[in-house]
CSV table of C-alpha atoms in Angstrom, one decimal:
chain,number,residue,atom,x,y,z
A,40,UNK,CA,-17.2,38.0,42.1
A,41,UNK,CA,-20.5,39.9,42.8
A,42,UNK,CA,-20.9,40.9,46.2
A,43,UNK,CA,-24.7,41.1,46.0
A,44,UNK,CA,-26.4,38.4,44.4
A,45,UNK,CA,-27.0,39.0,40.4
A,46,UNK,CA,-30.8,40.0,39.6
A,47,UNK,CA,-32.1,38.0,36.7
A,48,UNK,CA,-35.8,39.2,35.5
A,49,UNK,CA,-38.1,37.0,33.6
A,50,UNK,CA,-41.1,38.4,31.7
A,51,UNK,CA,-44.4,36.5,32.4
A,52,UNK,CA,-45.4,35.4,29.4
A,53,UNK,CA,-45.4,32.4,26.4
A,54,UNK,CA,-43.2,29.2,28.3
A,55,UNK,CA,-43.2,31.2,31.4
A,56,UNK,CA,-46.6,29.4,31.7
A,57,UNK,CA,-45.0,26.2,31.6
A,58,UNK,CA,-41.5,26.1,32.8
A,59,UNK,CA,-41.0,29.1,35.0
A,60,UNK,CA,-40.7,26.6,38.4
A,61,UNK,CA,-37.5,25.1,36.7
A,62,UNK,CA,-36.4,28.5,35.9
A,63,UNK,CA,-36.8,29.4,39.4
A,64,UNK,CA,-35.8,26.5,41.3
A,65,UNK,CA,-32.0,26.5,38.9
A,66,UNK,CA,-31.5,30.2,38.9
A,67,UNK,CA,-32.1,30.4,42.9
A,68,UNK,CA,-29.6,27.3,43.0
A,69,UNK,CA,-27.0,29.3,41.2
A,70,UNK,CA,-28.0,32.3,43.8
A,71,UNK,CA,-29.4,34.4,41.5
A,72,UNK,CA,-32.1,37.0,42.5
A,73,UNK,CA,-35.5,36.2,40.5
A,74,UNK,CA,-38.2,38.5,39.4
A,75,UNK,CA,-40.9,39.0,36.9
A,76,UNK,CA,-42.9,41.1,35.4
A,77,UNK,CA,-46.3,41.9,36.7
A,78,UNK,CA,-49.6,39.6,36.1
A,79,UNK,CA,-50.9,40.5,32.0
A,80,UNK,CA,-52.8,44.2,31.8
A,81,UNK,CA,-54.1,46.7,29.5
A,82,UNK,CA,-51.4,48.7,29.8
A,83,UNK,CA,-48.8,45.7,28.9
A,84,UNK,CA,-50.9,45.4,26.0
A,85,UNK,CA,-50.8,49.1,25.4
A,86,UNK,CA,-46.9,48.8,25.6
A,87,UNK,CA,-46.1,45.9,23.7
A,88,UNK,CA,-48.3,46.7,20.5
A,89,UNK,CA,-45.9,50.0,20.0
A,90,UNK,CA,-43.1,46.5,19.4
A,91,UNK,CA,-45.2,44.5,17.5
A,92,UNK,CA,-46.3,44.0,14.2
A,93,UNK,CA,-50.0,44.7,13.0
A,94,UNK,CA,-50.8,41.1,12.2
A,95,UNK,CA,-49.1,39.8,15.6
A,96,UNK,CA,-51.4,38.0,17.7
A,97,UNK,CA,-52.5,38.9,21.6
A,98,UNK,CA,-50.1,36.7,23.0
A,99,UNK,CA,-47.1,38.2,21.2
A,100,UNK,CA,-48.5,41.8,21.9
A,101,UNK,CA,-48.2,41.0,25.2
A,102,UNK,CA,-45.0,39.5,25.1
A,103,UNK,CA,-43.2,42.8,23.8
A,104,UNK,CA,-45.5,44.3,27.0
A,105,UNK,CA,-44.2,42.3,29.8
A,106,UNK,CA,-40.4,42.5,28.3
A,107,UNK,CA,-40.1,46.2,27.8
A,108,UNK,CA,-41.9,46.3,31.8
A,109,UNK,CA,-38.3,45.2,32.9
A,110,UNK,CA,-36.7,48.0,31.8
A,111,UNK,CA,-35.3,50.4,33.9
A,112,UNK,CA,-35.8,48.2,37.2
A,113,UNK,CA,-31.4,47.4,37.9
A,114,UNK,CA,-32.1,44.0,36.3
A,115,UNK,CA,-28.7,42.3,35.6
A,116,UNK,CA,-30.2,39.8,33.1
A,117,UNK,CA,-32.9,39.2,31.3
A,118,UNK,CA,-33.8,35.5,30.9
A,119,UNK,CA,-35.8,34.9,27.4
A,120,UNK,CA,-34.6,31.8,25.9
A,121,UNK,CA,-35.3,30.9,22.4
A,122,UNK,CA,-38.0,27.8,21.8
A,123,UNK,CA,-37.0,26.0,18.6
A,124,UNK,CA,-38.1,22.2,18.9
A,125,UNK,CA,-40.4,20.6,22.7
A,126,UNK,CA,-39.8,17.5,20.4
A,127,UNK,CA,-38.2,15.6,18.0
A,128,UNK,CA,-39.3,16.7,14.3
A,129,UNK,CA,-42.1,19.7,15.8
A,130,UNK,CA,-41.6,23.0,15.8
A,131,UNK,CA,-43.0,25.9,18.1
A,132,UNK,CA,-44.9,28.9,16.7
A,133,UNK,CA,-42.7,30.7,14.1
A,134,UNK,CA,-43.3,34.1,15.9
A,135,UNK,CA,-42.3,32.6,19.2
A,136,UNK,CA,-38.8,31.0,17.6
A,137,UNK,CA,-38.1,34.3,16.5
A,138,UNK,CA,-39.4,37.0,19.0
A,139,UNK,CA,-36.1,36.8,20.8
A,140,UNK,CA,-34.4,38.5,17.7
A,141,UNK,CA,-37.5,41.0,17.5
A,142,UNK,CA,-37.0,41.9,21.0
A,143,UNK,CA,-33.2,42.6,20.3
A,144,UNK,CA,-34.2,44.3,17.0
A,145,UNK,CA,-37.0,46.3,18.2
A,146,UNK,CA,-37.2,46.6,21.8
A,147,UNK,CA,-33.6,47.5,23.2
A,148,UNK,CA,-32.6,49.9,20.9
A,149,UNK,CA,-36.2,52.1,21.9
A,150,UNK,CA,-35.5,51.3,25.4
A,151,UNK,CA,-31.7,51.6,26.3
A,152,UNK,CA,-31.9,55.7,25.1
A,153,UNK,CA,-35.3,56.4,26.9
A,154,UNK,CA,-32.9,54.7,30.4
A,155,UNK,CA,-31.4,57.6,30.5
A,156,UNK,CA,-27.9,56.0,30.2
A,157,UNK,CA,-28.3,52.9,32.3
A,158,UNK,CA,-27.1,49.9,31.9
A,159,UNK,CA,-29.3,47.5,29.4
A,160,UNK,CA,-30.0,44.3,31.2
A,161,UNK,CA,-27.8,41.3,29.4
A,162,UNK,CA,-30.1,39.0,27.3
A,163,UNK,CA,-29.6,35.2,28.3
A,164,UNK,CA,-31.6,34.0,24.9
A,165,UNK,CA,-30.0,30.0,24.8
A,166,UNK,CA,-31.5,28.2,22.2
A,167,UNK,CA,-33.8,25.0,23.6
A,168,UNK,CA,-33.8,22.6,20.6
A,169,UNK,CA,-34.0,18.9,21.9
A,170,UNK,CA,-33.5,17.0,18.7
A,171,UNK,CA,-29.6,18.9,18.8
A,172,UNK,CA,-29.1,19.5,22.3
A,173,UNK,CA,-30.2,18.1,25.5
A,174,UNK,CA,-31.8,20.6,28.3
A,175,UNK,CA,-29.1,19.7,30.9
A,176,UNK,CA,-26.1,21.2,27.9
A,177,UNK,CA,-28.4,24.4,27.3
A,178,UNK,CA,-28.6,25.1,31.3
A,179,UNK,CA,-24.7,24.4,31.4
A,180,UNK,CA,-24.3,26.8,29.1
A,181,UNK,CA,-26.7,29.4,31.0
A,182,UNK,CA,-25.0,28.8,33.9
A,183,UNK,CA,-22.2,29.8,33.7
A,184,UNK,CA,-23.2,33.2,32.6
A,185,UNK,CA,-23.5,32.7,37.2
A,186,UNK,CA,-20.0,30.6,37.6
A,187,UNK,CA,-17.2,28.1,36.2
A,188,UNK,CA,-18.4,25.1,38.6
A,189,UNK,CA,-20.0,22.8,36.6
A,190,UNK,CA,-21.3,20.8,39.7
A,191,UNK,CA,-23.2,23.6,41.0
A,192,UNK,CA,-24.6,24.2,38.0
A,193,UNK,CA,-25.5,20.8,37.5
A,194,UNK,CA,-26.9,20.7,41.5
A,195,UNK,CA,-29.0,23.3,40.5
A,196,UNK,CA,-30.7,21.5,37.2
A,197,UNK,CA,-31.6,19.0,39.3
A,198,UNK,CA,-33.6,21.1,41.3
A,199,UNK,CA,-34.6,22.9,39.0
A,200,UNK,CA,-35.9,19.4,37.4
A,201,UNK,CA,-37.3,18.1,40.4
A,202,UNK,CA,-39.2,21.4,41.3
A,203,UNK,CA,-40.8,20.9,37.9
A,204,UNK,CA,-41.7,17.8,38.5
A,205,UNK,CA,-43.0,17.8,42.0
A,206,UNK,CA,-45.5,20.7,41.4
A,207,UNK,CA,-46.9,18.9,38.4
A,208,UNK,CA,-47.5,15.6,40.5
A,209,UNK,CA,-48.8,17.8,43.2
A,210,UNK,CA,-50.9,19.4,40.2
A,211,UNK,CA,-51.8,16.1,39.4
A,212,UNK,CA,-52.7,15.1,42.6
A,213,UNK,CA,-55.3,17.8,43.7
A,214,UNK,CA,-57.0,16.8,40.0
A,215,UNK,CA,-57.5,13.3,41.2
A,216,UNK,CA,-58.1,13.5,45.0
A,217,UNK,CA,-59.8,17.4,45.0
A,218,UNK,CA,-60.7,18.1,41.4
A,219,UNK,CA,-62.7,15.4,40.1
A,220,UNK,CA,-64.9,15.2,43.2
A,221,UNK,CA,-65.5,19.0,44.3
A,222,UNK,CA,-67.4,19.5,41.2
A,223,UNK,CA,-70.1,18.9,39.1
A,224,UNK,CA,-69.3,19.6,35.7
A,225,UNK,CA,-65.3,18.7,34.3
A,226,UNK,CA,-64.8,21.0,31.1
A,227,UNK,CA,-61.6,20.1,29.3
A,228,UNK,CA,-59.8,23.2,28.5
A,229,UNK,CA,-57.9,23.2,25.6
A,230,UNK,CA,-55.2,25.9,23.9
A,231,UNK,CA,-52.0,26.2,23.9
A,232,UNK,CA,-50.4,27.3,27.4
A,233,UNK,CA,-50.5,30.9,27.9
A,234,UNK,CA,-53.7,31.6,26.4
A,235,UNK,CA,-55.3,28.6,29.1
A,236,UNK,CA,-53.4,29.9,32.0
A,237,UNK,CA,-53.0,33.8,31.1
A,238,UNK,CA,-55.9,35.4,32.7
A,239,UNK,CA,-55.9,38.6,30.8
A,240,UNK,CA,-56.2,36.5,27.4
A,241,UNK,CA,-58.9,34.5,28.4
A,242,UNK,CA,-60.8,37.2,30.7
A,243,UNK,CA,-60.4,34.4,33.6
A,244,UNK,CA,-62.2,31.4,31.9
A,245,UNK,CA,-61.0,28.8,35.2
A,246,UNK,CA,-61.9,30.9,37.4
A,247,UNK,CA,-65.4,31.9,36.0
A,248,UNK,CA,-65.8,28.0,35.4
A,249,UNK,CA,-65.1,27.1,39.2
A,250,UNK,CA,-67.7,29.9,40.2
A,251,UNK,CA,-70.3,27.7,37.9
A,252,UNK,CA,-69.5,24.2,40.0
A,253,UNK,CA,-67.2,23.7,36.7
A,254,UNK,CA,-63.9,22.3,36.6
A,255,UNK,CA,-61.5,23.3,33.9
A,256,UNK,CA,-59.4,20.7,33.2
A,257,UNK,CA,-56.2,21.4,31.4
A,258,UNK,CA,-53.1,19.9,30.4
A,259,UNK,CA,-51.1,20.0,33.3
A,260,UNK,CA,-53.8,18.2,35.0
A,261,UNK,CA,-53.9,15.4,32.7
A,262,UNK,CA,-53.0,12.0,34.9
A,263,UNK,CA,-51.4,9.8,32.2
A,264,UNK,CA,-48.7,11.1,30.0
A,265,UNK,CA,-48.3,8.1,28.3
A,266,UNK,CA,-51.7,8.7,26.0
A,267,UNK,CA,-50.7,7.4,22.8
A,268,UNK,CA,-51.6,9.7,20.2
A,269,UNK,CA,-51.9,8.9,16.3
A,270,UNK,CA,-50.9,11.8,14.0
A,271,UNK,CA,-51.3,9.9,10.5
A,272,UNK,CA,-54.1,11.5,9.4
A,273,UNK,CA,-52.3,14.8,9.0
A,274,UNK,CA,-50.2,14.8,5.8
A,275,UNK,CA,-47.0,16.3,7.5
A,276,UNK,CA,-47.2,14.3,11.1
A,277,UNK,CA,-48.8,17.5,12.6
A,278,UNK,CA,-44.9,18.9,12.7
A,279,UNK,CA,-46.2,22.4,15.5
A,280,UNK,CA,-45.3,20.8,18.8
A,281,UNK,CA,-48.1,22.7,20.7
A,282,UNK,CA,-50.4,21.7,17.9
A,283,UNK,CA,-49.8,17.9,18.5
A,284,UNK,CA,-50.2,18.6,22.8
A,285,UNK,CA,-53.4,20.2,21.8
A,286,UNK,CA,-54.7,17.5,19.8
A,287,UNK,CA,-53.7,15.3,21.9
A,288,UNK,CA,-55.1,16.7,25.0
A,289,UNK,CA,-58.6,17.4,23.6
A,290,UNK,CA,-58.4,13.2,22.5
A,291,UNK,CA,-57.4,12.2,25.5
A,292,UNK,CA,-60.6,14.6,27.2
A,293,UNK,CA,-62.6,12.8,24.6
A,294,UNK,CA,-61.4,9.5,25.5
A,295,UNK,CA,-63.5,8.8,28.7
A,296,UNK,CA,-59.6,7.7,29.9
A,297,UNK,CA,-59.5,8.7,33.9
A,298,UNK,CA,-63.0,10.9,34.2
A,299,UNK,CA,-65.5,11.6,31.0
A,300,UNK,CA,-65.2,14.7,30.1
A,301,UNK,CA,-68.6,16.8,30.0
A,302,UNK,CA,-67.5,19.5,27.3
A,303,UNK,CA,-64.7,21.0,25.5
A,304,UNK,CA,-63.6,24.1,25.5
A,305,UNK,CA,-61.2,25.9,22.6
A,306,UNK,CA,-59.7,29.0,23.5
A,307,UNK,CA,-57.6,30.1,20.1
A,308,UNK,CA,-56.0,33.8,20.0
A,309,UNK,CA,-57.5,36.0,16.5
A,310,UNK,CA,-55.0,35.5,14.0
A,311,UNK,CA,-53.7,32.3,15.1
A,312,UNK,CA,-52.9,30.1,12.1
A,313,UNK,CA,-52.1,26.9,13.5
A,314,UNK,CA,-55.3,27.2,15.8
A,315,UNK,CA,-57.6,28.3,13.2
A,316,UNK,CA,-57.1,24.8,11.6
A,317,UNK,CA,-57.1,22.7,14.5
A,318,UNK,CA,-60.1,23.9,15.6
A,319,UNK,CA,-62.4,22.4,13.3
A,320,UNK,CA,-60.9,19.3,13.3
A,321,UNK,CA,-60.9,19.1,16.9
A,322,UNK,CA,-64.9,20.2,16.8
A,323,UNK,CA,-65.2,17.4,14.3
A,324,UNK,CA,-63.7,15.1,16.6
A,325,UNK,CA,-66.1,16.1,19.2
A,326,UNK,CA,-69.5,16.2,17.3
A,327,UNK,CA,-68.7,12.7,15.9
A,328,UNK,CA,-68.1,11.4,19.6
A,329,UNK,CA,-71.6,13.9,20.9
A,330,UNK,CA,-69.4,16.0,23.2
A,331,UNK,CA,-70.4,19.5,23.3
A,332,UNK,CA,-67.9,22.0,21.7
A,333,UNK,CA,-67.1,25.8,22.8
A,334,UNK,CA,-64.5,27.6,20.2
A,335,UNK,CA,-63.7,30.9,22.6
A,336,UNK,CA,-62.0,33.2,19.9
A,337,UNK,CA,-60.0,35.7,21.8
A,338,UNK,CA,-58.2,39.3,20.7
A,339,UNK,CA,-57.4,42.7,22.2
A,340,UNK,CA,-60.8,43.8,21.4
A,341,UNK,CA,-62.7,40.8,23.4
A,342,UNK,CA,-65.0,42.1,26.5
A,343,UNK,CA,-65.5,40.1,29.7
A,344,UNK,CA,-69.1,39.9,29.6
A,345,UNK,CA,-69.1,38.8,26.2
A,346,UNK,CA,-67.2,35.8,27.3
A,347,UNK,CA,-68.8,34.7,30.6
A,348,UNK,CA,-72.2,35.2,28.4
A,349,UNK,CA,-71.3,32.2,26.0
A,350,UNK,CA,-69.7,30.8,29.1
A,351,UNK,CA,-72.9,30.5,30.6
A,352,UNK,CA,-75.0,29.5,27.7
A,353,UNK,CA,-72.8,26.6,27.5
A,354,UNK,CA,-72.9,25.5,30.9
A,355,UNK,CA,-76.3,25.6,31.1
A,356,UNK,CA,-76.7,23.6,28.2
A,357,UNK,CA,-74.3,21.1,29.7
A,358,UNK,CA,-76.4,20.8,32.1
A,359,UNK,CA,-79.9,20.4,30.6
């Protein structure tokens, strides 16, 4: 039995954008210590493209980053579980399903040496795959990396669950009693979640909107999760799970469903494969229906003022 509570580190990036409240709200049940690493940089950029490959986009550069950051700093564990399927027959990015293994491959041999000796933080890398396994087996399974009681492991999913789900209907919330009537303009911002909500990638697109009397409206915000999406008109079903959230998020802006939606917004990472189809048929979608379109394309090279620039041409035409 540890006689100071384990220290578990998670690196701020990919689904940390999206499930680290769960993460949190579980480990801390289990009585683990939680950190991260710091807030995106230049120098986590500089870091992690040492790890990556040349054709790797920003997001995955900055992934590497943020995990070799933890390094060094007495971290027990190292929480980077591996994303296979959000839902049934749809598959994450192919870079994210394997940067797990990269990070094994790449990162801890480079790093254990350079520690001088010191212990490696363990790698808790549980597969998340929900058409063979449910959430509640995987955190089991992570759990007791912490302890053999199963109840307290299951206690602390359900917080974790419920944490999750009370800051989202919080989210929610604001959006409908704050959001929608503070300001003038509501821009639906689309992309998948760490490139929306990562403020190094994007150069701080909400925030530059909200200076503008703009709202940017994002997935997490969206009211009704029961918007019934058709994927028929893609050959495969649309089988990349954060390409079928995108899509349907940047319908659902379209739809007029719960506020109408003044422009879109597209912000799609250089290299990005699945994004660089999606966008045009999402701008398709959005000339057909008259509702201005802004594709943000964004890599290590992008500069600030180049972005609030377009930013600002398109909010000025939004409002002429």
């Amino acid at each position: 039995m540890l006689n100071s509570p384990a220290k578990l580190a998670v690196p701020r990036t990919l689904l940390y954008y999206r499930y680290f409240p769960l993460w949190q709200a579980f480990f801390n049940g289990l009585g683990v210590e939680v950190s991260t690493s710091a807030p995106s940089s230049a120098n986590t950029l500089k870091c992690g493209s040492k790890y990556a490959h040349t054709d790797s986009c920003l997001p995955i550069k900055l992934a590497f980053g943020h995990v070799a950051s933890l390094f060094g700093e007495n971290n027990d564990y190292l929480f980077l579980p591996r994303f296979f399927r959000l839902e049934h027959k749809s598959y994450v990015c192919p870079k994210v399903i394997g940067f797990t293994d990269m990070v094994r491959c790449c990162v801890y041999p480079d790093k254990i040496p350079a520690a001088g000796g010191s212990k490696a933080p363990y790698l808790i890398d549980n597969l998340f795959d929900t058409h063979n396994y449910s959430n509640e087996s995987v955190f089991r399974d992570i759990g007791r990396n912490f302890t053999s009681n199963n109840a307290k492991i299951s206690r602390a999913y359900s917080e974790g669950v419920k944490s999750h789900i009370f800051l989202q209907n919080k989210k929610t919330k604001i959006f409908r009693g704050e959001i929608l009537k503070k300001f003038r303009l509501k821009i639906g911002v689309i992309g998948h979640p760490y490139n929306v909500y990562d403020d190094y990638i994007n150069m701080g697109v909400l925030s530059e909107l909200n200076r503008r009397d703009a709202a940017g409206v994002t997935y997490e915000d969206m009211p009704s999760d029961d918007f019934i999406c058709d994927f028929s008109k893609f050959p495969s079903g649309l089988f990349w799970s954060f390409g079928r959230e995108i899509y349907r998020t940047a319908l659902y802006f379209m739809s007029g469903r719960d506020f109408a939606a003044d422009g879109l917004i597209y912000l799609a990472p250089f290299g990005c494969g699945l994004d660089s189809i999606l966008v045009s048929i999402i701008q398709n979608e959005a000339r057909d229906r008259g509702i201005p379109f802004l594709n943000l394309t964004i890599d290590e090279h992008s500069a600030k003022a180049g972005i609030v620039t377009r930013l600002e041409a398109f909010i000025d035409m939004l409002s002429n």
